[in-house]
PDB file of C-alpha atoms in Angstrom:
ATOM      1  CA  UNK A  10       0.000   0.000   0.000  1.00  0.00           C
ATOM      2  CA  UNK A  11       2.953   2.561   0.696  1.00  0.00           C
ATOM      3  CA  UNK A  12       3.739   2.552  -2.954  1.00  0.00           C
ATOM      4  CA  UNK A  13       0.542   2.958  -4.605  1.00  0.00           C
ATOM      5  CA  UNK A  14       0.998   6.764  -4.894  1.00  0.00           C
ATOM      6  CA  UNK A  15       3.530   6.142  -7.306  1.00  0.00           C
ATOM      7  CA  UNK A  16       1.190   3.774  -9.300  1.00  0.00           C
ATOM      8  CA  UNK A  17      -1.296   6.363  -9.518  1.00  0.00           C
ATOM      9  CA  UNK A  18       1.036   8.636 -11.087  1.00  0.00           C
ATOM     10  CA  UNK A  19       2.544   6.785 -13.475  1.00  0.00           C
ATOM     11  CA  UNK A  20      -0.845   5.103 -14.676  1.00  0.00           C
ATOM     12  CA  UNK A  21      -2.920   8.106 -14.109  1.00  0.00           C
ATOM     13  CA  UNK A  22      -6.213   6.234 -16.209  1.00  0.00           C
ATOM     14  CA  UNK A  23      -6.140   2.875 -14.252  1.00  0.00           C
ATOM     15  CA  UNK A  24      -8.392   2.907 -11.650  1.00  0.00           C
ATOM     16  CA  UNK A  25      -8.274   0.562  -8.941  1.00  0.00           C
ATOM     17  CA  UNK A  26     -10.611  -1.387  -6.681  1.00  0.00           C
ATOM     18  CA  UNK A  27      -8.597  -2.837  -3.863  1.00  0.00           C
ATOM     19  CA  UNK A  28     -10.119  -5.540  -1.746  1.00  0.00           C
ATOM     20  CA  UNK A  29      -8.143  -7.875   0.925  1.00  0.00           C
ATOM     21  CA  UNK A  30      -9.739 -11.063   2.376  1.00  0.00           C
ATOM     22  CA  UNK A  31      -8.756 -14.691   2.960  1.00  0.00           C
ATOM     23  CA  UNK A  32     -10.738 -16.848   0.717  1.00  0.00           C
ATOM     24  CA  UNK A  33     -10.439 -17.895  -2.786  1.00  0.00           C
ATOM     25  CA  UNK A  34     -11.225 -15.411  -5.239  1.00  0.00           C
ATOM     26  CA  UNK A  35     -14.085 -15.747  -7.314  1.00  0.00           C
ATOM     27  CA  UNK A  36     -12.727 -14.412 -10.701  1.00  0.00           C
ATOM     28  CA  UNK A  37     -16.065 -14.901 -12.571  1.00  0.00           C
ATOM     29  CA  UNK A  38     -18.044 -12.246 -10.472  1.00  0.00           C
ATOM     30  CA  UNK A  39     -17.476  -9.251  -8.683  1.00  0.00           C
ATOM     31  CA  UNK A  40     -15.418  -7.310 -11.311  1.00  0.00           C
ATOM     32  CA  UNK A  41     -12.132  -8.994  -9.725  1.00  0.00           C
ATOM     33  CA  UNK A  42      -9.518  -9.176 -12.510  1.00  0.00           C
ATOM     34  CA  UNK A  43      -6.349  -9.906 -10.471  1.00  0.00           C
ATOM     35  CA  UNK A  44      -5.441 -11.509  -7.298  1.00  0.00           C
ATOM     36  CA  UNK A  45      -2.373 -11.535  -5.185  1.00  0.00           C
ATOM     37  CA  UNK A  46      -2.077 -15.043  -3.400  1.00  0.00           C
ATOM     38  CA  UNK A  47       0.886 -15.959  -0.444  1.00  0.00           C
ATOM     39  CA  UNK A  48       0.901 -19.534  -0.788  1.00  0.00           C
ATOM     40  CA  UNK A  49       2.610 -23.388  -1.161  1.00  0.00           C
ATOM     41  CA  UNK A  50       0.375 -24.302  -3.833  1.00  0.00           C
ATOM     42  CA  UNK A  51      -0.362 -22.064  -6.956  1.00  0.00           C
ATOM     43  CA  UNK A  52      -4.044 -20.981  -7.471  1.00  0.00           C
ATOM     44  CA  UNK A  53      -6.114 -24.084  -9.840  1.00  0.00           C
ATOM     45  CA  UNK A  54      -7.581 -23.446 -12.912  1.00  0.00           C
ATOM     46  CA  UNK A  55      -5.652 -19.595 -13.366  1.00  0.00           C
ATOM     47  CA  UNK A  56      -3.188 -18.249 -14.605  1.00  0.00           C
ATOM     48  CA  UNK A  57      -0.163 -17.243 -12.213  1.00  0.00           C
ATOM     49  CA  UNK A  58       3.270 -15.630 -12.082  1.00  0.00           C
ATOM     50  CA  UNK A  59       5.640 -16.013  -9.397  1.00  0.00           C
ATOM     51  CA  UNK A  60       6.219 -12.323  -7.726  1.00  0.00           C
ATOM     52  CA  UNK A  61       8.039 -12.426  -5.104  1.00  0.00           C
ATOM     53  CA  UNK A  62       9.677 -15.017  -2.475  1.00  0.00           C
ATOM     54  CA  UNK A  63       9.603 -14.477   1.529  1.00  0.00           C
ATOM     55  CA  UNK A  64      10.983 -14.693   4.567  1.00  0.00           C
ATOM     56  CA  UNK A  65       9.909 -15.038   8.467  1.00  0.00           C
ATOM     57  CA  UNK A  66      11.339 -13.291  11.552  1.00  0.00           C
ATOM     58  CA  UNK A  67      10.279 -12.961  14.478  1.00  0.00           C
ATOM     59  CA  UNK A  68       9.906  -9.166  15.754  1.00  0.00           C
ATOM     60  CA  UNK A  69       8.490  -6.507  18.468  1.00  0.00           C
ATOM     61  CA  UNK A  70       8.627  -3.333  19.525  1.00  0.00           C
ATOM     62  CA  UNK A  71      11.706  -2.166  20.856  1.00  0.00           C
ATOM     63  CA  UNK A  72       9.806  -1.250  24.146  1.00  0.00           C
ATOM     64  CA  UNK A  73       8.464  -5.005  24.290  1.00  0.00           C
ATOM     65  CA  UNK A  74      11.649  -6.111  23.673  1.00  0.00           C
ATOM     66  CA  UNK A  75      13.396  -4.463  26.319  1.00  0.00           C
ATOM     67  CA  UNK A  76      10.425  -5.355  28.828  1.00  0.00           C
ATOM     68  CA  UNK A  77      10.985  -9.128  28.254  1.00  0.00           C
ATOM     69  CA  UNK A  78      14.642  -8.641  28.217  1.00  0.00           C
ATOM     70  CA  UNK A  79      14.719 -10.021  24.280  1.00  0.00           C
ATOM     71  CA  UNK A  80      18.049  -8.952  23.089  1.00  0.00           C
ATOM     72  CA  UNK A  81      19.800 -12.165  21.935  1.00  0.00           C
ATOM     73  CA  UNK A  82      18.192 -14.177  24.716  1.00  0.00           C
ATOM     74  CA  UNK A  83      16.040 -16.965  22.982  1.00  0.00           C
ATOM     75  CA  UNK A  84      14.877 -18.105  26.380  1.00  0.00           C
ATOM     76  CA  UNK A  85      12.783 -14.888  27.116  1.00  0.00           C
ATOM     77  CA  UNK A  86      10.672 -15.765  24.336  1.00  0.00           C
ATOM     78  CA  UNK A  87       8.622 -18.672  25.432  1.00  0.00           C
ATOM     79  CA  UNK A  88       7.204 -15.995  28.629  1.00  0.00           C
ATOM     80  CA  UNK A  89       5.897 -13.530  25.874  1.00  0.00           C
ATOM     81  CA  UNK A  90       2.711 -13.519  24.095  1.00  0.00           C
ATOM     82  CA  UNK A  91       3.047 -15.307  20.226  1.00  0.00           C
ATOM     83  CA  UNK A  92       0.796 -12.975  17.915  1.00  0.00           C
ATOM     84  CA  UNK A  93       0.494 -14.686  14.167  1.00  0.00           C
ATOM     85  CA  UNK A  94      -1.931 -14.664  11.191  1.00  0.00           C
ATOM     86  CA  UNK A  95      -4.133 -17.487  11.157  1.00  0.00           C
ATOM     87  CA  UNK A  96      -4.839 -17.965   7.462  1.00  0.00           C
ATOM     88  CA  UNK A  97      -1.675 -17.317   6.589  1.00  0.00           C
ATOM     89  CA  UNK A  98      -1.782 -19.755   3.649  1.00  0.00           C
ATOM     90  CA  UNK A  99      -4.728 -21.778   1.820  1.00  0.00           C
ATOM     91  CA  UNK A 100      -5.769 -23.584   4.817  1.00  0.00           C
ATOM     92  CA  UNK A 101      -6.376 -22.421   8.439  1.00  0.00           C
ATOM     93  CA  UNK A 102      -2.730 -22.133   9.770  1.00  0.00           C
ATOM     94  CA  UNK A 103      -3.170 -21.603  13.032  1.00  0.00           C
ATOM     95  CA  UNK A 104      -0.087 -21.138  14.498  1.00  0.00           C
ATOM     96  CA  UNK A 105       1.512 -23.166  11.266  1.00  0.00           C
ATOM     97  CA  UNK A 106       3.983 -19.469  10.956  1.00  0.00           C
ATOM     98  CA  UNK A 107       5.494 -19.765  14.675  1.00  0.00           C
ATOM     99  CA  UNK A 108       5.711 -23.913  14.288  1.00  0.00           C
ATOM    100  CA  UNK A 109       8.258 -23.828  10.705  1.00  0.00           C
ATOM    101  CA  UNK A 110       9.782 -20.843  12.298  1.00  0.00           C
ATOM    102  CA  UNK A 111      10.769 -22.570  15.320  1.00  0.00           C
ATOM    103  CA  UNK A 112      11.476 -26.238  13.619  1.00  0.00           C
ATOM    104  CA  UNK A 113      13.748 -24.186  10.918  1.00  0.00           C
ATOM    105  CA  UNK A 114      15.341 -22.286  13.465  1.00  0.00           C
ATOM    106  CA  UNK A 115      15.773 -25.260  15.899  1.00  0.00           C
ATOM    107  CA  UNK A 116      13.874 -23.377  18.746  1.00  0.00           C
ATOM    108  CA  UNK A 117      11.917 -25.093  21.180  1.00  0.00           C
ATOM    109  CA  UNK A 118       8.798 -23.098  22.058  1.00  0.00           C
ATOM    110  CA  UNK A 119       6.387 -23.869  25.122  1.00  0.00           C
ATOM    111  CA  UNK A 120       3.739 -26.528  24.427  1.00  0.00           C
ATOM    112  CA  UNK A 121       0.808 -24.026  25.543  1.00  0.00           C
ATOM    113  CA  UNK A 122       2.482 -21.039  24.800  1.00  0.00           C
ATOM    114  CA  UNK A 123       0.412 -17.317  25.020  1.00  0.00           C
ATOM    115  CA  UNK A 124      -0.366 -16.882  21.933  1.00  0.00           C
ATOM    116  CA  UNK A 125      -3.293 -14.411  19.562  1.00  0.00           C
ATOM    117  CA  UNK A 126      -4.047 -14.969  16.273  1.00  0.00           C
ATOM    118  CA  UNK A 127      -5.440 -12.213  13.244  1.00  0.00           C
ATOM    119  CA  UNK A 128      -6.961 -13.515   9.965  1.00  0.00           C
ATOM    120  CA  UNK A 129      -4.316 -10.790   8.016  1.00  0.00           C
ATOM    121  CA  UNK A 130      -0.934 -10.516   9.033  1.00  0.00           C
ATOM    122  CA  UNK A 131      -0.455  -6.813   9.011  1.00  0.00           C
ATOM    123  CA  UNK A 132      -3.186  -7.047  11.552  1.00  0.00           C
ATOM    124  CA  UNK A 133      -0.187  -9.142  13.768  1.00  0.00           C
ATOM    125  CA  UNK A 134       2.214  -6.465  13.229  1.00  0.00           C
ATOM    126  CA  UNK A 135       0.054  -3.801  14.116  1.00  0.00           C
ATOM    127  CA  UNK A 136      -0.284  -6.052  17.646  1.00  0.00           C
ATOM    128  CA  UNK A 137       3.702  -6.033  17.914  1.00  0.00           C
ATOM    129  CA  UNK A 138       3.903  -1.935  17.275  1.00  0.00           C
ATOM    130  CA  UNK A 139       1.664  -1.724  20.177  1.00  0.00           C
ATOM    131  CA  UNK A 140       3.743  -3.943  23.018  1.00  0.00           C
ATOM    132  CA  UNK A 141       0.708  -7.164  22.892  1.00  0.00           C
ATOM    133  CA  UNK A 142       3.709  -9.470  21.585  1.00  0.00           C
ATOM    134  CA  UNK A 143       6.142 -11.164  19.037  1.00  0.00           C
ATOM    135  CA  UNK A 144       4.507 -11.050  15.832  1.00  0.00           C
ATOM    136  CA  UNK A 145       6.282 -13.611  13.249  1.00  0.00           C
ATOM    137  CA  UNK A 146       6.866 -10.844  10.865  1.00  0.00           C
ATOM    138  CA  UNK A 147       7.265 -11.549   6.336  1.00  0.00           C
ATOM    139  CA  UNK A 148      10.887  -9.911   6.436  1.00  0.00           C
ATOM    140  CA  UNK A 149       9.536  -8.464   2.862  1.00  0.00           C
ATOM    141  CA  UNK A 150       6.406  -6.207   4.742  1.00  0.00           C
ATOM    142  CA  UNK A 151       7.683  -5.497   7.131  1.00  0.00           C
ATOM    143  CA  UNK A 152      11.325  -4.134   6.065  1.00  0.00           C
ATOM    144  CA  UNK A 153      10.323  -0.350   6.238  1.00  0.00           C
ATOM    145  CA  UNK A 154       8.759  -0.862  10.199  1.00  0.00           C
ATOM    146  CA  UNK A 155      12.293  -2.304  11.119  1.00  0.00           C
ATOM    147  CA  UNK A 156      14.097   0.321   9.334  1.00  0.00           C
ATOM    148  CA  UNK A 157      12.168   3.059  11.312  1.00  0.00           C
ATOM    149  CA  UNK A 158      12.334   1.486  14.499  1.00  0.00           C
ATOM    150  CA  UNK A 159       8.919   0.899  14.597  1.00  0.00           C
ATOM    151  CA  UNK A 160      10.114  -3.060  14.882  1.00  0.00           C
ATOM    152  CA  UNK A 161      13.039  -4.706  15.836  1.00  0.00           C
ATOM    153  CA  UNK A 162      14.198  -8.026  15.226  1.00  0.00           C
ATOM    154  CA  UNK A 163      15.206  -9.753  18.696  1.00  0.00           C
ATOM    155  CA  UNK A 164      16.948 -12.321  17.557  1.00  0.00           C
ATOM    156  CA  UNK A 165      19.579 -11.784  15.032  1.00  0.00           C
ATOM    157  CA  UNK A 166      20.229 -14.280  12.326  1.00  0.00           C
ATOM    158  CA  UNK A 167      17.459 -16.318  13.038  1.00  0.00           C
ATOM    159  CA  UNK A 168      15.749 -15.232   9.533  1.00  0.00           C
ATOM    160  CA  UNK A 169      13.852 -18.463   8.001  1.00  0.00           C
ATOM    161  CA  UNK A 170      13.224 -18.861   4.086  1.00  0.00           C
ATOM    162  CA  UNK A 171       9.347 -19.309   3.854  1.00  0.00           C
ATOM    163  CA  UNK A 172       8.364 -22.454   1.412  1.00  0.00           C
ATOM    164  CA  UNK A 173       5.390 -19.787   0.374  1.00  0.00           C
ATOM    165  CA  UNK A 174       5.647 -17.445  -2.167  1.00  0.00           C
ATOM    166  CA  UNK A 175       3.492 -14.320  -3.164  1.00  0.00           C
ATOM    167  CA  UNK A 176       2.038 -15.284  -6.846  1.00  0.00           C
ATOM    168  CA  UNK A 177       0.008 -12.919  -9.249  1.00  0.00           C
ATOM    169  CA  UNK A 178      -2.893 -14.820 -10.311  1.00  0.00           C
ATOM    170  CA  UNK A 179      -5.400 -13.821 -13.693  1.00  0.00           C
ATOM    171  CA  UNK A 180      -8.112 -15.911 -15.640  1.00  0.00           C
ATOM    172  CA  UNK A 181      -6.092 -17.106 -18.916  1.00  0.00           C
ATOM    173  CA  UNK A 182      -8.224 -14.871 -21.005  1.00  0.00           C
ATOM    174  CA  UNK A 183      -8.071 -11.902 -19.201  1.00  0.00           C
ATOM    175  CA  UNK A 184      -4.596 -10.556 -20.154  1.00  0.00           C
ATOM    176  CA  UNK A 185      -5.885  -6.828 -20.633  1.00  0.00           C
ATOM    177  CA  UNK A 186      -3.069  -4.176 -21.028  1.00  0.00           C
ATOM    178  CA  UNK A 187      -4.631  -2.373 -17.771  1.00  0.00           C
ATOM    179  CA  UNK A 188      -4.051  -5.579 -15.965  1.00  0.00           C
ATOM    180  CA  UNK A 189      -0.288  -6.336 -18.008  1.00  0.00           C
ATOM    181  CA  UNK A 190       0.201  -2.376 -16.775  1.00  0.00           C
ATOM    182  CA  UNK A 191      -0.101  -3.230 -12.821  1.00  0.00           C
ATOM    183  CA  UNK A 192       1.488  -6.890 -13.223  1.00  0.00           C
ATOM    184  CA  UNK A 193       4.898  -5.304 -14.659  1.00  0.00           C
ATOM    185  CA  UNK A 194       4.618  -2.327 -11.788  1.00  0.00           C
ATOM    186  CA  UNK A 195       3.305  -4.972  -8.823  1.00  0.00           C
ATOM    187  CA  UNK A 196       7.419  -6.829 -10.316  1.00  0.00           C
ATOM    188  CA  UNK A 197       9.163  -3.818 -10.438  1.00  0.00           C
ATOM    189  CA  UNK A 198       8.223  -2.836  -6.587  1.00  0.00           C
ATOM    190  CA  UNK A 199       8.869  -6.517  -5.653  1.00  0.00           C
ATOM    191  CA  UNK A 200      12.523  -6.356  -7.372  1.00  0.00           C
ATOM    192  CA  UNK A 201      12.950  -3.225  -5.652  1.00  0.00           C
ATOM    193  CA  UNK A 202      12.283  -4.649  -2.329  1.00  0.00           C
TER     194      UNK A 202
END
């Protein structure tokens, strides 16, 4: 969303409808001509293109952080409250986020760990801004919060490559230069990132 301005004013005519949710788009109603998908699996029956890859870190607020004495210290982390998305991919993931993160990372976490769960990730990282926890932050959306300070990462080097990727997805017959116009933009930002 921070870089829309500069779609709008290099593609002045497009207008665009913007709609976020976690269930599969239904391409054949609704005016919907493009969909932006973080999964395992690409979408059935569309047409996709691979934009971007991802990874996962866990991060809080600086003030959290310092609260739970964070700072290197793996240990603190299983008294602090877990905050995830729950749909992160295709099927209800629970906690699925915090559970590769700490199997990649070879992290043990409590068995009954605190934990609170959002249906859209930013809605996770708007949790961590605000002291309620660790959010398992997508290193990609999350880049410009950590350079500000808004976030910190409490653990350095403990990065994990996500096995989801973000993926562009179009019906097959719907390759309009509008929608060819916001595909090559929607790669350009991603390469940028």
């Amino acid at each position: 969303m921070p870089k829309l301005a500069d779609f709008a004013y290099h593609y002045p005519a497009i207008s665009l409808n913007i709609l976020t949710g976690n269930e599969n788009v239904n391409f054949q109603g609704g005016g919907i001509e493009l969909a932006i998908y973080f999964d395992d699996k690409t979408p059935e029956k569309l047409s996709y293109q691979h934009l971007m890859d991802e990874s996962m870190v866990p991060v809080c607020s600086p003030e959290y952080a310092e609260k739970h004495q964070l700072y290197g210290n793996l240990n603190n982390l299983r008294q602090c409250t877990l905050l995830h998305d729950r749909q992160a991919w295709s099927y209800d993931s629970d906690n699925s986020e915090w559970n590769t993160w700490s199997q990649q990372a070879d992290v043990d976490l409590a068995p009954l760990q605190r934990s609170m769960g959002f249906d859209r990730s930013d809605l996770a990282i708007i949790a961590a801004i605000n002291h309620v926890g660790v959010a398992m932050g997508r290193k990609k959306l999350v880049t410009k919060r950590l350079e500000n300070r808004e976030l910190i990462m409490p653990f350095p080097g403990m990065e994990v490559r996500c096995e989801q990727r973000y993926y562009i997805s179009t019906l097959s017959e719907r390759q309009w230069p509008k929608i060819n116009a916001f595909i090559r933009w929607l790669k350009k930002m991603a390469e940028e990132s």
